[in-house]
XYZ file of C-alpha atoms in Angstrom:
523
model
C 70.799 122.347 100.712
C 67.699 121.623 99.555
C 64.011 122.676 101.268
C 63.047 119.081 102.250
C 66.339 118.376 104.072
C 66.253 121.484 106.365
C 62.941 119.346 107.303
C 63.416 117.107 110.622
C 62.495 113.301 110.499
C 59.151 112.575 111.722
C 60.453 110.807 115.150
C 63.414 113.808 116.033
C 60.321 116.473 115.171
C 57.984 114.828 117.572
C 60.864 114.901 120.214
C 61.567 118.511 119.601
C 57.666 119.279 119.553
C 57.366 117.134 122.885
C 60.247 119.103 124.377
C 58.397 122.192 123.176
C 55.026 121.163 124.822
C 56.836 120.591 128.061
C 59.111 123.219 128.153
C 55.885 125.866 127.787
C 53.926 123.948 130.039
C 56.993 124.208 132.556
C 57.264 127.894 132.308
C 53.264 128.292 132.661
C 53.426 126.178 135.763
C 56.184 128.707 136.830
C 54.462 131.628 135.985
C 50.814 130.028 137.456
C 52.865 129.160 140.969
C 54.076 132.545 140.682
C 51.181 134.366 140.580
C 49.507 131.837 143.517
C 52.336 131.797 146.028
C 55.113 134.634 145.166
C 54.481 138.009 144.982
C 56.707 141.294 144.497
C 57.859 141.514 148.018
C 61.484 142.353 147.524
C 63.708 138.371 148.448
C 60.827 137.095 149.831
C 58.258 133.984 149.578
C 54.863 134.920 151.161
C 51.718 133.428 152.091
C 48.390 134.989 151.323
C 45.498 134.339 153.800
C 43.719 131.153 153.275
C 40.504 131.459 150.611
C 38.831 128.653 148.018
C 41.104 127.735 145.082
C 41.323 129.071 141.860
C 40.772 128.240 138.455
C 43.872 128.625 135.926
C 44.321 132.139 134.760
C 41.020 133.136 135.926
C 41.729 132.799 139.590
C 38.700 133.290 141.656
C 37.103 135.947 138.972
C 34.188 132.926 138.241
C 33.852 132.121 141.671
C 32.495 136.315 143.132
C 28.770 136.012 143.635
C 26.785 138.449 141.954
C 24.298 137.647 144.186
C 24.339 138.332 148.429
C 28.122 138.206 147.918
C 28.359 138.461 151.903
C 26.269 135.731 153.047
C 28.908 133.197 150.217
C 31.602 134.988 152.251
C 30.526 134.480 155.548
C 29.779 131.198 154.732
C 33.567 130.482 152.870
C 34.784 132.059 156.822
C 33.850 129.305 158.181
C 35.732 127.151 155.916
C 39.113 129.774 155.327
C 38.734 131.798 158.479
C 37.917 135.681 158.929
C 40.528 136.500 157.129
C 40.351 135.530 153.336
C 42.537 135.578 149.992
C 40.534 135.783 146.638
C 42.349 136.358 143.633
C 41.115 137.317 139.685
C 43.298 138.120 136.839
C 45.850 139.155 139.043
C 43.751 141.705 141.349
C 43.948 140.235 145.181
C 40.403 140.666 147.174
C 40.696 140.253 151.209
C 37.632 139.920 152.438
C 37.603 140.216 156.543
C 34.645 138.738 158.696
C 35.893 139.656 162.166
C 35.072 142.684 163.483
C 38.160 142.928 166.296
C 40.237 141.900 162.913
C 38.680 144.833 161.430
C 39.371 147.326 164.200
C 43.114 145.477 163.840
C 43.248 146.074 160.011
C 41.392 148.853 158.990
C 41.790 151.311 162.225
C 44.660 150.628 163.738
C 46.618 150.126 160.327
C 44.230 152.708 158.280
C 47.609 154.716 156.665
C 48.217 151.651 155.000
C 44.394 150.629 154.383
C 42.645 154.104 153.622
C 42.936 153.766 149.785
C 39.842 153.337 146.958
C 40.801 151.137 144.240
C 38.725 152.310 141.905
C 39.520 156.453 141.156
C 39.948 155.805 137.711
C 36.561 155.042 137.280
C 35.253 157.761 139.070
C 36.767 160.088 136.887
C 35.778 158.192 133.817
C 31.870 158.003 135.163
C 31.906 161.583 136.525
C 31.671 159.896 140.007
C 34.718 161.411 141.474
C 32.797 163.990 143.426
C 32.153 161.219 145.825
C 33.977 161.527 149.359
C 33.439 157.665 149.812
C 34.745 156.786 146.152
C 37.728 159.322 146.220
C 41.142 158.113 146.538
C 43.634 158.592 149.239
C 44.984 161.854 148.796
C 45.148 165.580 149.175
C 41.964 166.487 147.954
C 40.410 163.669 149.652
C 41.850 164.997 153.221
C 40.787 168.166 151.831
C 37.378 167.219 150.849
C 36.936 164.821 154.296
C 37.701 168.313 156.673
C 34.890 169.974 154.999
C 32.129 167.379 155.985
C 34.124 166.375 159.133
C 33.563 170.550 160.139
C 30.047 170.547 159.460
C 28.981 166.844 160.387
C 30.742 166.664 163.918
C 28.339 165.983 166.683
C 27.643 169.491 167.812
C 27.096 170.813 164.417
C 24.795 168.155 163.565
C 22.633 170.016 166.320
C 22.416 172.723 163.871
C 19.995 170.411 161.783
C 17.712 168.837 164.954
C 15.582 171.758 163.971
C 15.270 170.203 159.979
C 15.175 166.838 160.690
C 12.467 167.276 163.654
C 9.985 169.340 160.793
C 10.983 166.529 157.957
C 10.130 163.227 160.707
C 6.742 165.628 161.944
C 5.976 165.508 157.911
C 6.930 161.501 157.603
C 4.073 160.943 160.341
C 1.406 162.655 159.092
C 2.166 161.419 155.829
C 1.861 157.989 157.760
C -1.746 158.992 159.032
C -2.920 160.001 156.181
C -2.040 156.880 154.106
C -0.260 153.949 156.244
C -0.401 151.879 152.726
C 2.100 153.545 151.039
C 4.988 153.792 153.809
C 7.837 152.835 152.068
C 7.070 155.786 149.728
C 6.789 158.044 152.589
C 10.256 156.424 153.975
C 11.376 157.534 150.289
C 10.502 161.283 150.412
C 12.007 161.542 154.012
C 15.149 160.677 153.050
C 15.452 162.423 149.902
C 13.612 165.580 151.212
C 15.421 165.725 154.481
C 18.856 166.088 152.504
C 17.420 168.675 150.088
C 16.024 170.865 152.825
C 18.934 170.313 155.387
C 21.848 170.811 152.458
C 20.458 173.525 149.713
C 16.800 174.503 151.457
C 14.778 173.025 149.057
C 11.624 171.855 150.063
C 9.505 168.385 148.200
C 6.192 167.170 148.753
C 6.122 163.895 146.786
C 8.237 160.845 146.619
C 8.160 161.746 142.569
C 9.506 164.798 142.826
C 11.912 165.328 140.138
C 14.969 165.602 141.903
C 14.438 162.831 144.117
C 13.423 160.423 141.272
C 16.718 162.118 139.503
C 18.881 161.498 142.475
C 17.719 157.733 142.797
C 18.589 156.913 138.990
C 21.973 158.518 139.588
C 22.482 156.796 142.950
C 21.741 153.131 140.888
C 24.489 153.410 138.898
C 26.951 152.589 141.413
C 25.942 149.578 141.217
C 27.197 148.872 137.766
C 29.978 150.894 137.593
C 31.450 150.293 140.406
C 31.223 146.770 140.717
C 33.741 144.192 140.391
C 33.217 143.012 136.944
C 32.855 146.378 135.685
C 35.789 147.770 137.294
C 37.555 144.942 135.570
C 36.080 145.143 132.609
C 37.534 148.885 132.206
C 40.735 147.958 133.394
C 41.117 145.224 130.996
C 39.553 146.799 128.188
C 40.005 150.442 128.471
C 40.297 151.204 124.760
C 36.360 150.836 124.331
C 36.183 154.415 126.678
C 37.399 155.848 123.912
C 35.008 154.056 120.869
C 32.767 156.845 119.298
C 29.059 156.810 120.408
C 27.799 156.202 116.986
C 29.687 152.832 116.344
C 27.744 149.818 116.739
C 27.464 147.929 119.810
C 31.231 149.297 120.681
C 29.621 152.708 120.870
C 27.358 151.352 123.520
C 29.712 151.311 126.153
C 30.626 155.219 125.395
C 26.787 155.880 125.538
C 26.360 154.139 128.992
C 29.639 156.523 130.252
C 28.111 159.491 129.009
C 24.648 158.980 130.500
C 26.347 158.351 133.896
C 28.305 161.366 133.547
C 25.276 163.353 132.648
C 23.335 161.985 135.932
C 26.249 163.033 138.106
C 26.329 166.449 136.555
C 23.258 167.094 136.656
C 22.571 165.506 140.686
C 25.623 168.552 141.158
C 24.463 171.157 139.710
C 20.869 171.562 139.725
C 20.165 172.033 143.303
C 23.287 173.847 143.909
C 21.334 176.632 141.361
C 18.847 176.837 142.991
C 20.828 178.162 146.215
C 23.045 180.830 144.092
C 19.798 181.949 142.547
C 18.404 182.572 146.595
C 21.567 184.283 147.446
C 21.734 186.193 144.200
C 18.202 187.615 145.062
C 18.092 187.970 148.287
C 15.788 185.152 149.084
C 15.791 183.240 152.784
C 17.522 180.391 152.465
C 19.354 179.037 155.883
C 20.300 175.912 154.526
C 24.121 174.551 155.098
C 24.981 175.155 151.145
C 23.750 178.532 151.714
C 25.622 179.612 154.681
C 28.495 178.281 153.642
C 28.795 179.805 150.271
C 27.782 183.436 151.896
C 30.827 182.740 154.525
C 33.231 182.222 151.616
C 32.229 184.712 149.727
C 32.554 187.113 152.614
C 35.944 185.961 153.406
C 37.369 185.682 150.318
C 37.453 182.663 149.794
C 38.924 180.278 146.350
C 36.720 179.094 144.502
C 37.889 175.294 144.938
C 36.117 175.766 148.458
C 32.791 175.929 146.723
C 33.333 173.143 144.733
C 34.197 171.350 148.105
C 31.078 172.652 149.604
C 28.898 171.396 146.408
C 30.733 168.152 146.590
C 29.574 167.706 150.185
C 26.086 168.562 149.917
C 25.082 166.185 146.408
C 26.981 163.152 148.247
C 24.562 163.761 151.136
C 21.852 163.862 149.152
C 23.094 160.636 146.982
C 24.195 158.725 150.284
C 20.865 159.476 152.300
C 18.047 157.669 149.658
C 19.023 154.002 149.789
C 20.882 153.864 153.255
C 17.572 155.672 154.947
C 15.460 153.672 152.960
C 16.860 150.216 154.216
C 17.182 151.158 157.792
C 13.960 152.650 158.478
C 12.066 149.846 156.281
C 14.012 147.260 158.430
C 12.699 148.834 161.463
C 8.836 148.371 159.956
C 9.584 145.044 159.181
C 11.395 144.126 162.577
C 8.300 145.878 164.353
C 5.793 143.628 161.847
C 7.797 140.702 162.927
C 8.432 141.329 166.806
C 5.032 142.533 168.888
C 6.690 141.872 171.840
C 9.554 144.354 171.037
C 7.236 146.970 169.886
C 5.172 146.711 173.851
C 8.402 147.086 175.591
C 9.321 150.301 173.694
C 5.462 151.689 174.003
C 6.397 151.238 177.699
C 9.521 153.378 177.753
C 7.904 156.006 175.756
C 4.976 156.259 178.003
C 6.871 156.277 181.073
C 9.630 158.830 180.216
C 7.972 161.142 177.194
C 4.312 160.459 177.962
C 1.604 160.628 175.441
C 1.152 164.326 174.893
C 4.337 164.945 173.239
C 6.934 163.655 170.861
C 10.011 162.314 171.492
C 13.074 164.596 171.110
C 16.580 164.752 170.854
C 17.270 165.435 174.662
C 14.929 162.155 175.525
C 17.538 160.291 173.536
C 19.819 159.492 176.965
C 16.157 158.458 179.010
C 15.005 155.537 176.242
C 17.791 152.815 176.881
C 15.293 150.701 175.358
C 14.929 152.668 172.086
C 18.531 153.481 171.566
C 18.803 149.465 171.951
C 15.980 148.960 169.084
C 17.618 151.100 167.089
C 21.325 149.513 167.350
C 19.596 145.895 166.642
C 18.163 147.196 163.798
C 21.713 148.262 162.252
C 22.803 144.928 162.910
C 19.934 142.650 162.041
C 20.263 143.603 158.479
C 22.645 146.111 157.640
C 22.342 147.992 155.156
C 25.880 147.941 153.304
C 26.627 144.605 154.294
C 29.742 144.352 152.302
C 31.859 147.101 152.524
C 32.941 149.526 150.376
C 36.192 148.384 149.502
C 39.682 149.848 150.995
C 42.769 149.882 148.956
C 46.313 148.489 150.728
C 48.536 151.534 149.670
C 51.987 149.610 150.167
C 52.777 145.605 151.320
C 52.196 144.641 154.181
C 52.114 141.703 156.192
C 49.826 140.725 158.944
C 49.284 137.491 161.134
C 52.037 136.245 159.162
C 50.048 136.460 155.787
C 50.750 138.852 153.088
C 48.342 141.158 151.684
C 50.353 142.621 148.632
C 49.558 146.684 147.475
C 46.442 147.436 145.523
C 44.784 144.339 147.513
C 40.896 145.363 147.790
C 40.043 144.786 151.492
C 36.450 144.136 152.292
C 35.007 144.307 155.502
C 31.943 141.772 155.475
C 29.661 143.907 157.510
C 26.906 140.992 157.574
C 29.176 138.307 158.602
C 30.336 140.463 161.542
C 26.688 141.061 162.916
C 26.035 137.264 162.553
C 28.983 136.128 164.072
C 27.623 133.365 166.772
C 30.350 133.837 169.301
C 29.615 137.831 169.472
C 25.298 137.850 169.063
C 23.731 134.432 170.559
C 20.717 133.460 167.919
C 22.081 136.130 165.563
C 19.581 135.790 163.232
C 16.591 137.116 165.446
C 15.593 140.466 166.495
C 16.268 141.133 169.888
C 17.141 144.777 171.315
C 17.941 142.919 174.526
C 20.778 141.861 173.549
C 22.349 145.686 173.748
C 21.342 146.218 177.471
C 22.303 144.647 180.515
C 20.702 142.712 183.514
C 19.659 146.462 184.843
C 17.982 147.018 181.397
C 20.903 150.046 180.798
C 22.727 150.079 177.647
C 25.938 147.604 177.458
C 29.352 148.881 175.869
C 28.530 147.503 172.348
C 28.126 150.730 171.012
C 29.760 150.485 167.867
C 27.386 150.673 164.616
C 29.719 148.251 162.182
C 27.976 149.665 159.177
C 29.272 152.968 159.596
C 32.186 151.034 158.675
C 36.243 151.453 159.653
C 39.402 153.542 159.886
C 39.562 156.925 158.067
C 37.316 155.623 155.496
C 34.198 155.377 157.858
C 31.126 157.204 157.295
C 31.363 160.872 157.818
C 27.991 161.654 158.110
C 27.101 159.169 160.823
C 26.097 161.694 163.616
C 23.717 163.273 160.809
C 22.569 159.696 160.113
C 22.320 158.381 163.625
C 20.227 161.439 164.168
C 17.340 160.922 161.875
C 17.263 157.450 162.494
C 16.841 157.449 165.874
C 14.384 159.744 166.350
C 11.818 158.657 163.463
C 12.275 155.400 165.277
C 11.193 156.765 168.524
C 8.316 159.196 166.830
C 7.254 156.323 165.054
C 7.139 154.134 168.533
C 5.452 157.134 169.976
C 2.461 157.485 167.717
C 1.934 154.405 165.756
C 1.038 150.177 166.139
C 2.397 148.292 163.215
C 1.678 144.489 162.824
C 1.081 142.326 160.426
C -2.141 141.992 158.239
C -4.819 139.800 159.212
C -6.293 137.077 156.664
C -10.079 136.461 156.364
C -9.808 134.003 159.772
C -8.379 136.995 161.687
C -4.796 135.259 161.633
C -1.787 136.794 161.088
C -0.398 137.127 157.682
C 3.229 136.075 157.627
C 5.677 138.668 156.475
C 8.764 137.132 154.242
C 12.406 138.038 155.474
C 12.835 139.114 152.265
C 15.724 141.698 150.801
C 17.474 142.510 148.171
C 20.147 140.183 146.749
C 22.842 142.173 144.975
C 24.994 142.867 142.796
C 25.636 146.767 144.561
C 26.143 147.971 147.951
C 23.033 148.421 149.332
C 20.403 146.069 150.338
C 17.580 147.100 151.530
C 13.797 144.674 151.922
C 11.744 144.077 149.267
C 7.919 145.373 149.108
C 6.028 143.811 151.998
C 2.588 144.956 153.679
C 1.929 145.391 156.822
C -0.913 147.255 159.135
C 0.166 151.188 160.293
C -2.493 152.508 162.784
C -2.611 155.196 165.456
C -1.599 154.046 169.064
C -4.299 156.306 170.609
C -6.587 158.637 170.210
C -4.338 162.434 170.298
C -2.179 161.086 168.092
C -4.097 163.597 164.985
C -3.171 166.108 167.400
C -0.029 165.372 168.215
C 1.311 165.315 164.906
């Protein structure tokens, strides 16, 4: 048989190349309606939660904002609901908007929801010492009973002492040079951790650990975001392209730098206490003590590394979180006179003018602890979530949320919702009291987020930020600049837009001057 005659006729190899076309397109429409609608429950057909539609292939992976991802989610809510399906190459994202859904989810269900989906990448980065970015497991339960033992409420008294001399230094820094607050807001965070944790004291915002600690904090943002998670899932090979090789080698370059930062954010500090304790300098800082106690007892040496795991994610996690919150509160104050007069009031009623604010006022300023609750909602700031990881199938509200799902909890959309905060979008402390002008139930700070994955340091956290609220109330008028008519300067709403967790408001200016007269003294 010749070549030529194993050849089909033109019309039977169009009809074979037809029934080719269709036959792929068939099983691509199988697979495709596969991947939307069936999933690997065992003899089951589920539905996922409601969310926008995909693209082919591709899912929603064009359709994640890199940009104030939870104001587009909040906004899809109200199209999907507050629960919400997104899907991209294959990886499901549930994003949740409600915070009783939340409580539902993330709380009551947290065995199944206490996860990270991203440890590879920690280890790969040389972010792994993280407590939030850890995985689900027994060094994370490990790791999480070391800061849960020395953040719980009545240890955190341990460190009113620190944080009382670090807010003292905040306001004379304020006195001396109102202009350059958000620098000052800068140094309190980052010098707060660094005296509390290894008893190292800073008396600039450039220091070089702080500037260090900021440039390593950054680069979460990249590396654990969505596209780059992907992108080192997908295309894991280039981890292991040499340094030198062009453009490849860039990747490998950008690793190693990251890994560097980390190492370095560890270590350095963490010297600097050994070499105390090695010569017999004071040092009462928590590092300090609790190196000495192991050491005493006999302890391993994976305790220390617990201990210096603990104190450099404290001293990562405090810099942009602190700097948000407190610059919110300048900006709310800018904003809201009124606000500002009421808490004056309280101050002057219950502390009076010839002394600060302290920690055992707290329970006596309904007002203030209400001012500082609407400022953690106003604009949070994580307002997305760091995402939890669904550690088996599981199937709630009659929607299935498959294992490995990254669950969100849209922080923002919560402390907008209408229903729950009437004119959500304005600052009002009012809202947290009741018609007696005492505090209401709504106690719950959502950003400290849910489940065994919230924020272990909040009682450390809550602690600073109230009271350099209230010694900040106590000592100082801020308002907006006046223009050359004696009118009031408007100050933009303005914050950061993403991609990363935090965001935090952009550079504004505003007027910081003494309330009265002994306020030099005072301070």
């Amino acid at each position: 048989m010749s070549y030529k005659s194993t050849i089909l006729p033109g019309k039977d190899r169009m009809i074979i190349l037809d029934l080719f076309t269709a036959t792929t397109l068939l099983v691509f429409i199988i697979l495709v309606t596969k991947q939307l609608f069936y999933n690997r429950w065992p003899g089951g057909f589920h539905i996922y939660p409601p969310g926008p539609p995909g693209h082919i292939l591709v899912g929603n992976m064009l359709d994640v904002p890199a940009k104030k991802p939870w104001v587009h989610y909040a906004n899809w809510a109200k199209i999907y609901g507050d629960i919400m399906h997104l899907e991209a190459f294959g990886d499901h994202l549930i994003i949740i908007s409600n915070a009783m859904l939340a409580n539902d989810i993330l709380e009551r269900r947290s065995r199944m929801y206490s996860g990270r989906p991203y440890p590879g990448v920690g280890e790969l980065t040389g972010w792994n010492f993280a407590l939030t970015l850890q995985d689900y497991s027994e060094t994370w339960r490990k790791n999480r009973r070391t800061w849960q033992q020395n953040f719980r409420p009545d240890a955190v008294v341990q460190q009113h002492s620190a944080i009382t001399q670090c807010v003292g230094i905040f306001l004379r820094n304020l006195l001396q040079t109102p202009e350059n607050f958000m620098c000052h807001i800068d140094l309190l965070s980052g010098g707060l951790t660094l005296s509390s944790m290894y008893g190292i004291t800073i008396n600039s915002g450039n220091d070089d650990l702080l500037v260090h600690s900021k440039k390593t904090l950054h680069t979460i943002d990249t590396v654990f975001s969505p596209q780059f998670v992907f992108f080192t899932s997908w295309f894991s090979f280039l981890c292991f392209v040499p340094s030198w090789v062009p453009i490849l080698g860039l990747f490998t370059q950008y690793i190693e730098h990251v890994r560097q930062l980390c190492h370095e954010m560890q270590e350095i500090p963490f010297h600097k206490v050994m070499a105390d304790i090695n010569t017999g300098a004071i040092n009462d800082s928590l590092v300090a003590r609790l190196v000495q106690k192991n050491m005493a007892d006999g302890g391993p040496d994976e305790e220390i590394q617990r201990i210096k795991n603990m104190a450099s994610t404290a001293f990562a996690a405090s810099a942009d979180t602190t700097l948000s919150a407190i610059g919110t509160f300048f900006l709310a104050m800018a904003k809201n006179p009124k606000c500002q007069e009421r808490a004056w009031q309280e101050i002057d009623e219950v502390v009076g003018r010839g002394q600060l604010p302290t920690f055992e006022d707290r329970k006596s300023l309904p007002y203030i602890e209400a001012l500082y609750r609407e400022v953690m909602r106003w604009h949070p700031a994580i307002p997305l979530s760091v995402a939890h990881t669904a550690t088996e199938d599981n199937i709630y509200d009659g929607y299935y949320i498959p294992k490995g799902s990254m669950v969100f909890a849209n922080i923002w959309a919560m402390t907008h919702n209408e229903q729950v905060y009437e004119d959500p979008y304005q600052f009002k402390p009012e809202r947290f009291l009741t018609t007696e002008s005492e505090l209401n139930d709504d106690s719950t700070i959502l950003a400290f987020g849910f489940g065994r994955r919230g924020c272990v340091g909040r009682h450390f956290a809550e602690a600073v930020l109230w009271l350099t609220i209230a010694s900040v109330l106590s000592c100082f008028k801020i308002e907006s600049e006046k223009d050359l008519n004696g009118k009031a300067v408007d100050i933009p709403e303005s914050y950061s837009e993403g991609p990363g967790l935090f965001s935090y408001p952009l550079p504004f200016r505003c007027s910081i001057t003494p309330r009265h007269a002994e306020v030099g003294l005072l301070i």
